[in-house]
Coordinates of N, CA and C in Angstrom, one line a residue:
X21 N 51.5 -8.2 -26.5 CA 51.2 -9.4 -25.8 C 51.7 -9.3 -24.4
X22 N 51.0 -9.8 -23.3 CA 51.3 -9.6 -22.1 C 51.2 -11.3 -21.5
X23 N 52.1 -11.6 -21.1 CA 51.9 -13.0 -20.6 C 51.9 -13.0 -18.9
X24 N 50.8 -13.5 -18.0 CA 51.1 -13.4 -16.7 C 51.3 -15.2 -16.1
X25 N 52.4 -15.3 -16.0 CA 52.8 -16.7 -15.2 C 53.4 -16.3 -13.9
X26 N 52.7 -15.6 -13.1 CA 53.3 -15.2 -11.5 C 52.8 -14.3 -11.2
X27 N 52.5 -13.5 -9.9 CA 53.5 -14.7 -8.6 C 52.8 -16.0 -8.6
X28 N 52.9 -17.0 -8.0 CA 52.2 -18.4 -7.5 C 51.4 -17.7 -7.0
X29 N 50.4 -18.8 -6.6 CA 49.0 -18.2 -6.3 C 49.1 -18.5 -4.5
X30 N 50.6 -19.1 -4.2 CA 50.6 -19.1 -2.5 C 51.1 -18.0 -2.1
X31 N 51.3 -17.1 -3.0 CA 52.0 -15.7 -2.4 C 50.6 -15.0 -1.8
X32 N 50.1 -14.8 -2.2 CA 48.7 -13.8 -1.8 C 47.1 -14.1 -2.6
X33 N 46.6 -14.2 -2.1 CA 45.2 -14.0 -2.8 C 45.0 -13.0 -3.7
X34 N 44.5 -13.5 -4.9 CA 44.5 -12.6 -6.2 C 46.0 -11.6 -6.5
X35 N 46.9 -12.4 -6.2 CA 48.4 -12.0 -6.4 C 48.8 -11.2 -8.1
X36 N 48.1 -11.9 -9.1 CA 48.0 -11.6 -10.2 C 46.6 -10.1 -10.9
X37 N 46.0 -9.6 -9.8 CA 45.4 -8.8 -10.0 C 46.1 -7.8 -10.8
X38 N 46.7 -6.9 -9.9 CA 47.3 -5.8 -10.2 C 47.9 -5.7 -11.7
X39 N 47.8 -6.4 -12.5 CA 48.8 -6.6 -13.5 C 48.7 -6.0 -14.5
X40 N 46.8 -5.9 -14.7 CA 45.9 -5.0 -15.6 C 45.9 -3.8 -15.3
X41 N 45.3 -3.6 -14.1 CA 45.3 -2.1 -13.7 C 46.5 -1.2 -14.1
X42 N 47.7 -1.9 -13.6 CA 49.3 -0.9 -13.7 C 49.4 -0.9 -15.2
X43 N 48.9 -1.8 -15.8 CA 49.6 -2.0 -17.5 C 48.3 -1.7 -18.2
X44 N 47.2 -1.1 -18.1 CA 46.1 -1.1 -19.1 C 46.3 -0.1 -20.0
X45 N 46.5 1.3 -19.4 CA 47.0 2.5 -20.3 C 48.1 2.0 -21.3
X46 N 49.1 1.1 -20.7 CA 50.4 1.4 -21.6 C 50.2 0.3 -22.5
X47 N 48.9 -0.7 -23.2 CA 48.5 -1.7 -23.8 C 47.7 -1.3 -24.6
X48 N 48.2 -1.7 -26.0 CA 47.4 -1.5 -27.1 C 46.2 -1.9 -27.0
X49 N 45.4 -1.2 -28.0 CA 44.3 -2.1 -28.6 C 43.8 -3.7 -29.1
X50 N 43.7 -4.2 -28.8 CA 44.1 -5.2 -29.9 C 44.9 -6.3 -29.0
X51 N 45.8 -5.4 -27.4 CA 46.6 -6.8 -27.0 C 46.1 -7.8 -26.4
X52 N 46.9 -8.6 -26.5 CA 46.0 -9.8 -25.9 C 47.3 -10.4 -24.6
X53 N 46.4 -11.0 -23.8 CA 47.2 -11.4 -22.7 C 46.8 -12.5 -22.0
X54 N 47.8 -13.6 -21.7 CA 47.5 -15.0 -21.8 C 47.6 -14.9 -20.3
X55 N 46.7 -15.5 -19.5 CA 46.8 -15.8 -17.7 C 47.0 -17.4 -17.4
X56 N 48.5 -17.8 -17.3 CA 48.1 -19.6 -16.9 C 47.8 -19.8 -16.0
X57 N 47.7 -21.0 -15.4 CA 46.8 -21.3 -14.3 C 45.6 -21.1 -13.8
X58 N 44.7 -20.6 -15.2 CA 43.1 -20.0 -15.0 C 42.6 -20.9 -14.2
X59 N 42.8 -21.8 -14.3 CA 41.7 -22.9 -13.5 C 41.5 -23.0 -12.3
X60 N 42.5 -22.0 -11.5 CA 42.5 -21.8 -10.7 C 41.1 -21.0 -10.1
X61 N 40.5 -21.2 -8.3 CA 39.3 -20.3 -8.5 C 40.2 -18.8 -8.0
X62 N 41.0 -18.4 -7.6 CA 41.4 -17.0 -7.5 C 41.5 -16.5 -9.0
X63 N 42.3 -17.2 -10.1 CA 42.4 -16.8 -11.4 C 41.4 -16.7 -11.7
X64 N 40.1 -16.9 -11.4 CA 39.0 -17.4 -12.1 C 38.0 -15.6 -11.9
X65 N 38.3 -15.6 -10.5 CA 38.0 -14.2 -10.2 C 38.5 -13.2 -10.2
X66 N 39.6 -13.2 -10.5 CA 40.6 -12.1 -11.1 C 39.7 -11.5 -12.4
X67 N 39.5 -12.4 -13.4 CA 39.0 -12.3 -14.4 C 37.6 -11.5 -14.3
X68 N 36.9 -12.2 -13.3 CA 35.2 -11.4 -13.1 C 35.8 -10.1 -12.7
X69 N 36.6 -10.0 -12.2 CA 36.7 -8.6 -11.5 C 37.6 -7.7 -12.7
X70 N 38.3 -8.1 -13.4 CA 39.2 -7.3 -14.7 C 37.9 -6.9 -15.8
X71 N 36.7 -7.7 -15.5 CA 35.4 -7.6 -16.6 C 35.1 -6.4 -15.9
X72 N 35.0 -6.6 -14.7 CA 33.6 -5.6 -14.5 C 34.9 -4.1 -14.6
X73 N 35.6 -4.2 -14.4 CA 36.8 -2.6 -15.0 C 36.6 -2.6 -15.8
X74 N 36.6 -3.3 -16.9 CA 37.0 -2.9 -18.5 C 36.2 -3.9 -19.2
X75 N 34.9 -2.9 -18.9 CA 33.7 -4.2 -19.6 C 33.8 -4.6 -21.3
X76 N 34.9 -3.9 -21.7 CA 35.2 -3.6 -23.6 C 35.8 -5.3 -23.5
X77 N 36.6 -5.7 -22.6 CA 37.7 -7.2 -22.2 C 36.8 -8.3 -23.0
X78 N 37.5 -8.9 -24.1 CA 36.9 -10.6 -24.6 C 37.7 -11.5 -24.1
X79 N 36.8 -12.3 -23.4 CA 37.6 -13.5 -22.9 C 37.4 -14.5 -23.3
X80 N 38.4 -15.4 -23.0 CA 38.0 -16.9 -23.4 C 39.3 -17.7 -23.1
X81 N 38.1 -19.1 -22.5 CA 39.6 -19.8 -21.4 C 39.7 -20.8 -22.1
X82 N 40.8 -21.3 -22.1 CA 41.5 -22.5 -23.0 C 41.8 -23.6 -21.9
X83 N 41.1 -24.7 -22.0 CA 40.7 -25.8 -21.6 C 42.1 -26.9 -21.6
X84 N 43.5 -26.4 -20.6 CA 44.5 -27.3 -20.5 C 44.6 -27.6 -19.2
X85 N 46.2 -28.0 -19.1 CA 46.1 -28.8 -17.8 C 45.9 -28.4 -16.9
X86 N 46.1 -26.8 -16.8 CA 46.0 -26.0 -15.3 C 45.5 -24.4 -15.8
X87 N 44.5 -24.5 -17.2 CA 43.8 -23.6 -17.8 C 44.3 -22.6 -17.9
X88 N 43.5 -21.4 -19.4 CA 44.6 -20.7 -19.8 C 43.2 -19.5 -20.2
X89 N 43.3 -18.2 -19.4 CA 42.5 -17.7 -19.7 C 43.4 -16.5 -20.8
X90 N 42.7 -16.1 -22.2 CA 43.0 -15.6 -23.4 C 42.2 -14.3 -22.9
X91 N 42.7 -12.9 -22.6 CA 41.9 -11.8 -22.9 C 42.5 -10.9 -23.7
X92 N 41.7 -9.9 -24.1 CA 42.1 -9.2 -25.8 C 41.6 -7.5 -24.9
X93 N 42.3 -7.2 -25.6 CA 42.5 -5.2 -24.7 C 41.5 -4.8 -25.8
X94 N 40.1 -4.0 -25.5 CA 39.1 -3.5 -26.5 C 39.3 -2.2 -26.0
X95 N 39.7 -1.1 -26.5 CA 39.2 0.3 -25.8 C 38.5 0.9 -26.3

């Protein structure tokens, strides 16, 4: 399980990108990794762009206060 709550999203544009790329190799099959503040539109695009790398990725965003995107590691 990989949980991403940081940086804030005032630190940089798509601050939480890099998170997948450095950690994809060393992530099981199967893991899954919670992004808060999906609702965000940079979160939002983080995501299209983590698809189009690793088109195997199932997503699915959980509808809270400051949204919670759920993706699952397919290799």
């Amino acid at each position: 399980m990989l949980v991403i709550d940081g940086p804030p999203g005032f630190i940089q544009r798509y601050s939480r990108f890099p998170a997948l790329p450095l950690l994809y190799d060393k992530l099981a099959d199967g893991c899954v990794i919670y992004m808060d503040d999906a609702a965000r539109e940079d979160e939002l695009e983080i995501i299209e762009m983590w698809k189009r790398l690793y088109p195997k990725l199932e997503h699915r965003y959980l509808k809270t206060e400051r949204g919670c995107s759920v993706v699952v590691i397919r290799k």
